[in-house]
Short mmCIF file of C-alpha atoms in Angstrom, two decimals:
data_model
loop_
_atom_site.label_atom_id
_atom_site.label_comp_id
_atom_site.label_asym_id
_atom_site.label_seq_id
_atom_site.Cartn_x
_atom_site.Cartn_y
_atom_site.Cartn_z
CA MET A 502 -0.26 -0.01 0.26
CA GLN A 503 1.39 3.50 -0.88
CA ILE A 504 1.36 5.50 2.27
CA LYS A 505 0.51 9.23 1.50
CA ARG A 506 1.40 11.74 4.54
CA GLN A 507 -1.11 13.14 6.32
CA THR A 508 -1.28 16.33 8.80
CA TYR A 509 -1.61 13.78 11.41
CA PRO A 510 0.81 11.21 12.76
CA LEU A 511 0.33 7.99 11.21
CA TYR A 512 2.07 4.75 12.73
CA TYR A 513 3.40 2.21 10.16
CA LYS A 514 6.90 0.62 10.35
CA GLU A 515 8.24 3.00 7.61
CA THR A 516 7.32 6.38 9.37
CA PRO A 517 8.96 8.07 11.96
CA ASP A 518 5.70 9.57 13.41
CA TYR A 519 5.62 7.35 16.63
CA LEU A 520 8.62 6.15 18.62
CA GLU A 521 7.83 3.47 20.67
CA THR A 522 4.99 1.97 19.42
CA PHE A 523 4.09 -1.62 18.12
CA PHE A 524 1.27 -2.69 16.28
CA ASP A 525 0.99 -6.11 14.25
CA VAL A 526 -1.91 -8.50 12.91
CA ASN A 527 -1.43 -12.23 12.89
CA ILE A 528 -4.24 -13.69 10.40
CA ASP A 529 -4.71 -16.90 9.02
CA THR A 530 -7.35 -18.10 6.01
CA CYS A 531 -9.57 -21.07 5.94
CA ASP A 532 -11.86 -22.29 3.12
CA SER A 533 -15.34 -23.21 3.70
CA LYS A 534 -15.93 -26.79 3.07
CA ASP A 535 -18.61 -25.80 0.29
CA ALA A 536 -15.66 -23.93 -0.83
CA LEU A 537 -17.66 -20.90 -1.59
CA HIS A 538 -16.29 -18.74 1.45
CA ILE A 539 -12.93 -17.93 2.79
CA THR A 540 -12.55 -17.03 6.58
CA LEU A 541 -10.42 -14.59 8.25
CA ILE A 542 -8.78 -15.52 11.29
CA GLY A 543 -6.56 -13.27 13.59
CA ASP A 544 -5.65 -11.27 16.12
CA PHE A 545 -5.00 -7.29 16.29
CA ILE A 546 -1.54 -6.89 18.56
CA LEU A 547 -1.43 -3.38 19.88
CA ASN A 548 1.24 -2.84 22.80
CA ASP A 549 0.25 0.81 23.15
CA PRO A 550 -1.79 2.14 25.88
CA ASP A 551 -2.19 5.74 24.23
CA LEU A 552 -3.74 3.98 21.23
CA LYS A 553 -5.72 1.73 22.84
CA LYS A 554 -7.72 4.22 24.95
CA TYR A 555 -9.03 5.48 21.66
CA ILE A 556 -10.28 2.20 20.64
CA ASP A 557 -11.63 1.35 24.15
CA SER A 558 -13.54 5.05 24.15
CA ASN A 559 -14.94 3.97 20.85
CA GLN A 560 -13.24 6.84 18.97
CA ALA A 561 -11.19 4.40 16.67
CA LYS A 562 -11.57 0.90 15.73
CA TYR A 563 -9.72 -2.08 14.07
CA ALA A 564 -10.35 -2.65 10.22
CA LEU A 565 -9.13 -4.84 7.20
CA MET A 566 -8.96 -3.21 3.98
CA VAL A 567 -9.87 -5.97 1.50
CA ASP A 568 -9.13 -4.79 -2.03
CA CYS A 569 -8.99 -7.43 -5.23
CA PRO A 570 -8.35 -5.26 -8.65
CA THR A 571 -9.61 -8.18 -10.65
CA THR A 572 -13.32 -7.87 -9.82
CA ASN A 573 -12.92 -4.43 -8.35
CA TYR A 574 -14.14 -5.56 -4.81
CA LYS A 575 -13.13 -3.48 -2.10
CA GLN A 576 -14.26 -3.39 1.34
CA LEU A 577 -13.58 -2.26 4.72
CA ILE A 578 -14.40 -4.36 7.73
CA ASN A 579 -14.38 -3.10 11.22
CA CYS A 580 -13.36 -5.96 13.44
CA SER A 581 -12.69 -6.65 16.94
CA GLU A 582 -9.31 -7.25 18.81
CA HIS A 583 -9.90 -11.18 17.82
CA PHE A 584 -11.38 -11.72 14.70
CA LYS A 585 -13.44 -14.07 12.12
CA GLU A 586 -14.57 -12.48 9.33
CA THR A 587 -16.10 -14.39 6.06
CA LEU A 588 -15.47 -13.55 2.41
CA ILE A 589 -17.93 -14.83 -0.32
CA LYS A 590 -15.16 -16.25 -3.11
CA ALA A 591 -17.43 -14.87 -5.63
CA ASN A 592 -16.52 -11.33 -5.05
CA LEU A 593 -12.83 -12.36 -5.40
CA ASN A 594 -10.35 -13.97 -8.32
CA ASP A 595 -6.55 -13.91 -8.25
CA ILE A 596 -4.63 -11.87 -5.67
CA VAL A 597 -6.54 -10.09 -2.73
CA THR A 598 -4.71 -7.70 -0.55
CA ILE A 599 -5.83 -7.50 2.99
CA THR A 600 -4.30 -4.36 4.95
CA PRO A 601 -4.98 -4.15 8.76
CA MET A 602 -5.41 -0.71 10.08
CA ILE A 603 -7.01 1.39 12.86
CA ILE A 604 -8.90 4.19 11.94
CA ALA A 605 -10.64 7.00 13.48
CA ILE A 606 -14.87 6.44 13.44
CA GLU A 607 -15.40 10.00 14.77
CA ASP A 608 -13.42 13.09 14.41
CA ILE A 609 -10.52 13.15 17.37
CA VAL A 610 -9.78 16.64 18.23
CA GLY A 611 -6.95 17.11 20.33
CA PHE A 612 -5.22 13.62 19.77
CA THR A 613 -1.95 12.96 22.17
CA HIS A 614 0.44 10.40 22.37
CA ASN A 615 3.36 9.82 24.72
CA SER A 616 5.63 8.58 22.29
CA LEU A 617 5.12 10.99 19.07
CA SER A 618 8.08 12.26 17.33
CA LYS A 619 9.44 15.74 17.70
CA ASP A 620 7.75 16.94 14.91
CA TYR A 621 4.14 16.80 16.43
CA LYS A 622 5.22 16.95 20.46
CA GLY A 623 3.31 20.41 21.54
CA ALA A 624 1.14 20.67 18.10
CA PRO A 625 -2.85 20.61 18.02
CA ILE A 626 -3.72 17.23 16.32
CA THR A 627 -6.85 16.43 14.71
CA ILE A 628 -7.16 13.06 13.41
CA PRO A 629 -10.42 13.14 10.98
CA ASN A 630 -13.49 10.69 10.97
CA GLY A 631 -12.04 8.01 8.76
CA GLY A 632 -8.72 9.13 9.09
CA ILE A 633 -5.83 5.96 9.62
CA ILE A 634 -4.16 6.16 12.63
CA ALA A 635 -1.68 2.71 12.25
CA LEU A 636 -1.38 0.24 9.54
CA ASP A 637 0.32 -3.06 9.36
CA ASP A 638 2.02 -4.86 6.19
CA GLU A 639 -0.70 -5.78 3.99
CA PHE A 640 -0.67 -9.34 3.06
CA GLU A 641 -1.94 -11.36 -0.17
CA ILE A 642 -3.91 -14.27 -0.35
CA MET A 643 -4.70 -16.00 -4.02
CA ILE A 644 -8.25 -17.34 -5.07
CA GLU A 645 -8.45 -19.12 -7.95
CA ARG A 646 -12.17 -19.74 -9.45
CA GLY A 647 -10.89 -21.09 -12.61
CA THR A 648 -11.11 -20.01 -16.16
CA PRO A 649 -13.85 -17.02 -16.62
CA ARG A 650 -16.64 -17.99 -18.47
CA VAL A 651 -17.16 -16.68 -22.18
CA ILE A 652 -19.99 -14.61 -23.06
CA GLU A 653 -21.11 -14.20 -26.45
CA SER A 654 -21.75 -11.08 -28.01
CA ILE A 655 -25.21 -10.22 -28.79
CA CYS A 656 -23.96 -8.13 -32.02
CA LYS A 657 -22.94 -10.17 -35.05
CA PHE A 658 -20.49 -8.08 -37.52
CA ARG A 659 -19.95 -8.62 -40.88
CA SER A 660 -17.75 -7.19 -43.32
CA GLY A 661 -18.24 -7.43 -47.25
CA GLU A 662 -18.81 -5.23 -50.35
CA ASP A 663 -22.44 -6.10 -50.23
CA TYR A 664 -22.68 -4.17 -46.89
CA GLY A 665 -20.24 -1.21 -46.61
CA LEU A 666 -17.64 -1.44 -44.72
CA TYR A 667 -19.05 -2.93 -41.21
CA ASP A 668 -22.63 -4.22 -40.71
CA TYR A 669 -24.34 -5.66 -38.10
CA ASP A 670 -27.47 -7.79 -37.40
#
C-alpha cells in the first residue's frame, strides 16, 4: 500500500511519527467446506496504551481493507481485537490484498500520544473521521475460481462489399 503523508501522525513501520509503538496482526485463512467462502481468523496486537484508549472509548476501531483489483471488489471490515470474518469467494478472483489498520470512527480533536516524534510534540492534532491512525503490512491471498466463462456478443458483425465497410445484425 502506498502511504500518503497526512497532516497527523501515522503509525507504520516505515514512518518516524511514533517512537515506541508496536502494532501487528496475525491472520490465518480457512476455506469453507463448500469452497464458496474464505474465512479470515486473527488477532490485532497493539502494545500501546495511548492508542488503545481511543479504541476502548469507541473513537477508533480495528479494521481490515480487503481489495481485489481483478473484480473491483473493495470492502472495509470493522473488526474486534480477535476476529473471524467470512468473505464470499464469488466476489474475489486472483490476488486479494488485505491491509490491517486502526481507523478513527469520529473526529479526534486534541489527539495526544506520549511517543510522538518531535515533529508532532506540542502541536494541536486532529484526526478526521475515517483517518488511518495505524497500519500493518498488507498481505496477499490467492483466490482461484477457474477460467472465466466466455459470453457471446449480442451483436454479429459482418463485413464485405455488399454491406459497406461494416454492418451488424
